[in-house]
Amino acid sequence: MKAFVFPGQGAQFVGMGKDLYESSALAKELFEKANDILGYRITDIMFNGTDEDLRQTKVTQPAVFLHSVISALCMGDDFKPEMTAGHSLGEFSALVAAGALNFEDGLKLVYARAMAMQKACEATPSTMAAILGLADEKVEEICAAIEGEVCVP
């Protein structure tokens, strides 16, 4: 069984997708279409921007989506998974890669999501952390020592 799992926010890096853009006519076409849909040249930030620019949620999410989806689409006949899945933002990439959602609509949804999350982050600055392999008691101790609001699911 072949499955593809697409990443969420945090998988971004400066230069992502540049090799595809330069080596594949399909990738170049899709990246240029994305620039048009978004109304700015996200490729400039993805390929040559700064880490700081790329870390903005409103940029990060469309960038990770584009890199993931365009990478999958450029695989052509080699991309024949029996299932796709995604972590958080990666769920949108999985839907497009599986053909359940088209590229344009997927990008528009991701951009709307990114803008809403950017606005929320600006209104209430916050961060998120995943803690693995630490005893519950230690996590509770750390949370108790943090100034401000802590939300534990």
Tab-separated table of N, CA and C in Angstrom, residues 29-134:
chain	number	residue	atom	x	y	z
A	29	GLU	N	4.245	26.718	-14.168
A	29	GLU	CA	2.879	27.146	-14.488
A	29	GLU	C	2.020	27.246	-13.221
A	30	LEU	N	2.113	26.250	-12.343
A	30	LEU	CA	1.310	26.247	-11.117
A	30	LEU	C	1.766	27.325	-10.140
A	31	PHE	N	3.064	27.524	-10.007
A	31	PHE	CA	3.555	28.591	-9.129
A	31	PHE	C	3.109	29.959	-9.651
A	32	GLU	N	3.172	30.164	-10.958
A	32	GLU	CA	2.736	31.445	-11.528
A	32	GLU	C	1.225	31.631	-11.353
A	33	LYS	N	0.470	30.557	-11.499
A	33	LYS	CA	-0.971	30.617	-11.251
A	33	LYS	C	-1.228	31.006	-9.791
A	34	ALA	N	-0.441	30.447	-8.885
A	34	ALA	CA	-0.576	30.774	-7.458
A	34	ALA	C	-0.267	32.247	-7.209
A	35	ASN	N	0.783	32.767	-7.839
A	35	ASN	CA	1.100	34.194	-7.704
A	35	ASN	C	-0.094	35.046	-8.122
A	36	ASP	N	-0.744	34.672	-9.217
A	36	ASP	CA	-1.919	35.411	-9.703
A	36	ASP	C	-3.085	35.306	-8.728
A	37	ILE	N	-3.365	34.110	-8.246
A	37	ILE	CA	-4.486	33.894	-7.322
A	37	ILE	C	-4.275	34.679	-6.031
A	38	LEU	N	-3.058	34.654	-5.503
A	38	LEU	CA	-2.766	35.312	-4.230
A	38	LEU	C	-2.646	36.827	-4.359
A	39	GLY	N	-2.343	37.303	-5.555
A	39	GLY	CA	-2.211	38.744	-5.763
A	39	GLY	C	-0.843	39.293	-5.371
A	40	TYR	N	0.097	38.429	-5.115
A	40	TYR	CA	1.481	38.829	-4.856
A	40	TYR	C	2.375	37.650	-5.233
A	41	ARG	N	3.672	37.921	-5.371
A	41	ARG	CA	4.605	36.883	-5.809
A	41	ARG	C	5.136	36.104	-4.607
A	42	ILE	N	4.352	35.128	-4.190
A	42	ILE	CA	4.780	34.281	-3.075
A	42	ILE	C	6.075	33.552	-3.424
A	43	THR	N	6.300	33.312	-4.705
A	43	THR	CA	7.532	32.635	-5.119
A	43	THR	C	8.766	33.452	-4.745
A	44	ASP	N	8.681	34.780	-4.772
A	44	ASP	CA	9.827	35.605	-4.378
A	44	ASP	C	10.203	35.343	-2.922
A	45	ILE	N	9.192	35.199	-2.068
A	45	ILE	CA	9.440	34.938	-0.645
A	45	ILE	C	9.909	33.498	-0.448
A	46	MET	N	9.248	32.560	-1.118
A	46	MET	CA	9.619	31.148	-0.969
A	46	MET	C	11.048	30.883	-1.430
A	47	PHE	N	11.409	31.438	-2.566
A	47	PHE	CA	12.693	31.110	-3.183
A	47	PHE	C	13.856	31.938	-2.633
A	48	ASN	N	13.592	33.224	-2.322
A	48	ASN	CA	14.689	34.130	-1.980
A	48	ASN	C	14.419	35.019	-0.776
A	49	GLY	N	13.316	34.803	-0.086
A	49	GLY	CA	12.966	35.652	1.050
A	49	GLY	C	13.791	35.333	2.283
A	50	THR	N	13.383	35.938	3.377
A	50	THR	CA	14.054	35.683	4.654
A	50	THR	C	13.242	34.672	5.457
A	51	ASP	N	13.887	34.051	6.424
A	51	ASP	CA	13.167	33.144	7.328
A	51	ASP	C	12.037	33.888	8.025
A	52	GLU	N	12.315	35.128	8.418
A	52	GLU	CA	11.308	35.925	9.122
A	52	GLU	C	10.067	36.134	8.251
A	53	ASP	N	10.264	36.488	6.991
A	53	ASP	CA	9.121	36.680	6.084
A	53	ASP	C	8.361	35.377	5.886
A	54	LEU	N	9.094	34.296	5.713
A	54	LEU	CA	8.474	33.002	5.434
A	54	LEU	C	7.742	32.442	6.653
A	55	ARG	N	8.127	32.869	7.852
A	55	ARG	CA	7.471	32.379	9.074
A	55	ARG	C	6.129	33.040	9.354
A	56	GLN	N	5.790	34.098	8.639
A	56	GLN	CA	4.482	34.718	8.836
A	56	GLN	C	3.408	33.727	8.390
A	57	THR	N	2.453	33.481	9.243
A	57	THR	CA	1.412	32.491	8.954
A	57	THR	C	0.757	32.737	7.601
A	58	LYS	N	0.517	34.000	7.260
A	58	LYS	CA	-0.154	34.323	5.999
A	58	LYS	C	0.691	33.943	4.781
A	59	VAL	N	1.981	33.749	4.976
A	59	VAL	CA	2.882	33.317	3.904
A	59	VAL	C	3.197	31.827	4.042
A	60	THR	N	3.475	31.412	5.269
A	60	THR	CA	3.880	30.028	5.525
A	60	THR	C	2.877	29.017	4.997
A	61	GLN	N	1.606	29.218	5.340
A	61	GLN	CA	0.610	28.205	4.989
A	61	GLN	C	0.444	28.036	3.480
A	62	PRO	N	0.277	29.122	2.702
A	62	PRO	CA	0.213	28.899	1.254
A	62	PRO	C	1.520	28.326	0.693
A	63	ALA	N	2.650	28.724	1.259
A	63	ALA	CA	3.941	28.228	0.764
A	63	ALA	C	4.079	26.722	0.974
A	64	VAL	N	3.759	26.249	2.161
A	64	VAL	CA	3.855	24.811	2.444
A	64	VAL	C	2.864	24.040	1.577
A	65	PHE	N	1.647	24.558	1.455
A	65	PHE	CA	0.636	23.936	0.592
A	65	PHE	C	1.157	23.828	-0.841
A	66	LEU	N	1.659	24.940	-1.381
A	66	LEU	CA	2.132	24.945	-2.769
A	66	LEU	C	3.278	23.958	-2.971
A	67	HIS	N	4.236	23.974	-2.083
A	67	HIS	CA	5.374	23.068	-2.228
A	67	HIS	C	4.916	21.613	-2.195
A	68	SER	N	4.030	21.303	-1.269
A	68	SER	CA	3.542	19.925	-1.132
A	68	SER	C	2.754	19.475	-2.354
A	69	VAL	N	1.783	20.285	-2.750
A	69	VAL	CA	0.894	19.909	-3.854
A	69	VAL	C	1.640	19.873	-5.178
A	70	ILE	N	2.443	20.887	-5.436
A	70	ILE	CA	3.167	20.930	-6.709
A	70	ILE	C	4.181	19.791	-6.782
A	71	SER	N	4.820	19.464	-5.674
A	71	SER	CA	5.738	18.309	-5.657
A	71	SER	C	4.998	17.036	-6.039
A	72	ALA	N	3.824	16.838	-5.455
A	72	ALA	CA	3.032	15.635	-5.753
A	72	ALA	C	2.584	15.623	-7.209
A	73	LEU	N	2.079	16.751	-7.699
A	73	LEU	CA	1.582	16.809	-9.077
A	73	LEU	C	2.706	16.604	-10.090
A	74	CYS	N	3.898	17.067	-9.771
A	74	CYS	CA	5.031	16.903	-10.688
A	74	CYS	C	5.548	15.466	-10.740
A	75	MET	N	5.126	14.646	-9.805
A	75	MET	CA	5.520	13.230	-9.840
A	75	MET	C	4.783	12.485	-10.950
A	76	GLY	N	3.712	13.079	-11.464
A	76	GLY	CA	2.976	12.475	-12.561
A	76	GLY	C	2.484	11.082	-12.243
A	77	ASP	N	2.778	10.139	-13.128
A	77	ASP	CA	2.313	8.761	-12.960
A	77	ASP	C	2.955	8.052	-11.768
A	78	ASP	N	4.061	8.598	-11.262
A	78	ASP	CA	4.696	8.002	-10.082
A	78	ASP	C	3.908	8.299	-8.807
A	79	PHE	N	2.989	9.261	-8.878
A	79	PHE	CA	2.161	9.602	-7.714
A	79	PHE	C	0.816	8.906	-7.855
A	80	LYS	N	0.748	7.734	-7.321
A	80	LYS	CA	-0.491	6.946	-7.359
A	80	LYS	C	-0.750	6.339	-5.982
A	81	PRO	N	-0.956	7.185	-4.968
A	81	PRO	CA	-1.178	6.620	-3.637
A	81	PRO	C	-2.564	6.006	-3.510
A	82	GLU	N	-2.653	5.053	-2.635
A	82	GLU	CA	-3.954	4.470	-2.322
A	82	GLU	C	-4.673	5.315	-1.281
A	83	MET	N	-3.902	6.146	-0.602
A	83	MET	CA	-4.516	7.071	0.348
A	83	MET	C	-3.587	8.257	0.570
A	84	THR	N	-4.193	9.381	0.946
A	84	THR	CA	-3.436	10.565	1.331
A	84	THR	C	-3.961	11.033	2.680
A	85	ALA	N	-3.090	11.689	3.412
A	85	ALA	CA	-3.464	12.252	4.709
A	85	ALA	C	-2.587	13.472	4.933
A	86	GLY	N	-2.956	14.266	5.903
A	86	GLY	CA	-2.160	15.440	6.208
A	86	GLY	C	-2.236	15.794	7.668
A	87	HIS	N	-1.193	16.461	8.127
A	87	HIS	CA	-1.186	16.975	9.491
A	87	HIS	C	-1.621	18.436	9.438
A	88	SER	N	-2.746	18.743	10.066
A	88	SER	CA	-3.244	20.113	10.163
A	88	SER	C	-3.377	20.717	8.759
A	89	LEU	N	-2.592	21.737	8.445
A	89	LEU	CA	-2.615	22.363	7.123
A	89	LEU	C	-2.451	21.329	6.011
A	90	GLY	N	-1.691	20.281	6.263
A	90	GLY	CA	-1.440	19.243	5.269
A	90	GLY	C	-2.686	18.516	4.799
A	91	GLU	N	-3.776	18.644	5.558
A	91	GLU	CA	-5.037	18.024	5.130
A	91	GLU	C	-5.520	18.626	3.813
A	92	PHE	N	-5.284	19.927	3.620
A	92	PHE	CA	-5.680	20.570	2.365
A	92	PHE	C	-4.835	20.049	1.206
A	93	SER	N	-3.547	19.887	1.429
A	93	SER	CA	-2.664	19.322	0.401
A	93	SER	C	-3.106	17.913	0.044
A	94	ALA	N	-3.471	17.134	1.047
A	94	ALA	CA	-3.921	15.756	0.815
A	94	ALA	C	-5.192	15.734	-0.023
A	95	LEU	N	-6.118	16.642	0.256
A	95	LEU	CA	-7.370	16.700	-0.518
A	95	LEU	C	-7.106	17.028	-1.982
A	96	VAL	N	-6.206	17.977	-2.237
A	96	VAL	CA	-5.889	18.339	-3.624
A	96	VAL	C	-5.133	17.201	-4.303
A	97	ALA	N	-4.162	16.634	-3.621
A	97	ALA	CA	-3.378	15.540	-4.208
A	97	ALA	C	-4.246	14.332	-4.535
A	98	ALA	N	-5.289	14.115	-3.747
A	98	ALA	CA	-6.197	12.986	-3.979
A	98	ALA	C	-7.239	13.295	-5.047
A	99	GLY	N	-7.312	14.548	-5.481
A	99	GLY	CA	-8.288	14.927	-6.500
A	99	GLY	C	-9.654	15.277	-5.948
A	100	ALA	N	-9.789	15.365	-4.637
A	100	ALA	CA	-11.079	15.707	-4.022
A	100	ALA	C	-11.347	17.208	-4.072
A	101	LEU	N	-10.302	17.991	-4.280
A	101	LEU	CA	-10.388	19.447	-4.332
A	101	LEU	C	-9.425	19.907	-5.414
A	102	ASN	N	-9.818	20.890	-6.221
A	102	ASN	CA	-8.897	21.333	-7.266
A	102	ASN	C	-7.850	22.301	-6.706
A	103	PHE	N	-6.794	22.493	-7.462
A	103	PHE	CA	-5.653	23.310	-7.042
A	103	PHE	C	-6.077	24.723	-6.658
A	104	GLU	N	-6.841	25.370	-7.519
A	104	GLU	CA	-7.225	26.757	-7.293
A	104	GLU	C	-8.065	26.909	-6.030
A	105	ASP	N	-9.076	26.067	-5.879
A	105	ASP	CA	-9.931	26.152	-4.692
A	105	ASP	C	-9.158	25.799	-3.425
A	106	GLY	N	-8.281	24.823	-3.523
A	106	GLY	CA	-7.453	24.463	-2.374
A	106	GLY	C	-6.596	25.633	-1.925
A	107	LEU	N	-5.965	26.312	-2.880
A	107	LEU	CA	-5.119	27.459	-2.552
A	107	LEU	C	-5.946	28.593	-1.952
A	108	LYS	N	-7.117	28.850	-2.516
A	108	LYS	CA	-7.977	29.911	-1.972
A	108	LYS	C	-8.407	29.601	-0.538
A	109	LEU	N	-8.750	28.356	-0.270
A	109	LEU	CA	-9.120	27.958	1.097
A	109	LEU	C	-7.937	28.098	2.055
A	110	VAL	N	-6.781	27.647	1.627
A	110	VAL	CA	-5.589	27.742	2.474
A	110	VAL	C	-5.255	29.204	2.749
A	111	TYR	N	-5.375	30.051	1.742
A	111	TYR	CA	-5.059	31.470	1.938
A	111	TYR	C	-6.061	32.126	2.890
A	112	ALA	N	-7.343	31.796	2.758
A	112	ALA	CA	-8.353	32.335	3.679
A	112	ALA	C	-8.062	31.868	5.107
A	113	ARG	N	-7.705	30.610	5.252
A	113	ARG	CA	-7.347	30.053	6.569
A	113	ARG	C	-6.135	30.777	7.135
A	114	ALA	N	-5.118	30.967	6.301
A	114	ALA	CA	-3.884	31.622	6.736
A	114	ALA	C	-4.141	33.058	7.182
A	115	MET	N	-4.962	33.780	6.429
A	115	MET	CA	-5.260	35.170	6.788
A	115	MET	C	-6.045	35.239	8.095
A	116	ALA	N	-6.981	34.323	8.299
A	116	ALA	CA	-7.750	34.294	9.551
A	116	ALA	C	-6.833	33.982	10.730
A	117	MET	N	-5.932	33.040	10.542
A	117	MET	CA	-5.014	32.681	11.625
A	117	MET	C	-4.008	33.799	11.887
A	118	GLN	N	-3.558	34.479	10.835
A	118	GLN	CA	-2.644	35.612	10.997
A	118	GLN	C	-3.321	36.706	11.820
A	119	LYS	N	-4.569	37.004	11.487
A	119	LYS	CA	-5.329	38.028	12.210
A	119	LYS	C	-5.485	37.636	13.681
A	120	ALA	N	-5.793	36.382	13.938
A	120	ALA	CA	-5.946	35.903	15.318
A	120	ALA	C	-4.623	36.001	16.077
A	121	CYS	N	-3.526	35.677	15.410
A	121	CYS	CA	-2.208	35.746	16.055
A	121	CYS	C	-1.827	37.184	16.386
A	122	GLU	N	-2.205	38.114	15.522
A	122	GLU	CA	-1.900	39.520	15.776
A	122	GLU	C	-2.764	40.070	16.904
A	123	ALA	N	-4.013	39.616	16.997
A	123	ALA	CA	-4.918	40.077	18.055
A	123	ALA	C	-4.518	39.504	19.411
A	124	THR	N	-4.088	38.255	19.420
A	124	THR	CA	-3.689	37.579	20.661
A	124	THR	C	-2.400	36.810	20.397
A	125	PRO	N	-1.251	37.479	20.551
A	125	PRO	CA	0.016	36.787	20.299
A	125	PRO	C	0.145	35.540	21.175
A	126	SER	N	0.505	34.446	20.540
A	126	SER	CA	0.618	33.183	21.260
A	126	SER	C	1.546	32.248	20.499
A	127	THR	N	1.865	31.149	21.133
A	127	THR	CA	2.674	30.114	20.494
A	127	THR	C	2.103	28.757	20.855
A	128	MET	N	2.591	27.758	20.170
A	128	MET	CA	2.152	26.396	20.436
A	128	MET	C	3.399	25.523	20.571
A	129	ALA	N	3.317	24.529	21.417
A	129	ALA	CA	4.436	23.605	21.579
A	129	ALA	C	3.909	22.185	21.665
A	130	ALA	N	4.629	21.279	21.051
A	130	ALA	CA	4.335	19.850	21.191
A	130	ALA	C	5.380	19.281	22.131
A	131	ILE	N	4.933	18.615	23.156
A	131	ILE	CA	5.852	18.045	24.143
A	131	ILE	C	5.737	16.531	24.067
A	132	LEU	N	6.852	15.904	23.768
A	132	LEU	CA	6.879	14.452	23.595
A	132	LEU	C	7.806	13.812	24.620
A	133	GLY	N	7.360	12.741	25.229
A	133	GLY	CA	8.214	11.938	26.086
A	133	GLY	C	8.540	12.530	27.442
A	134	LEU	N	7.767	13.497	27.895
A	134	LEU	CA	7.995	14.102	29.197
A	134	LEU	C	6.869	13.688	30.133
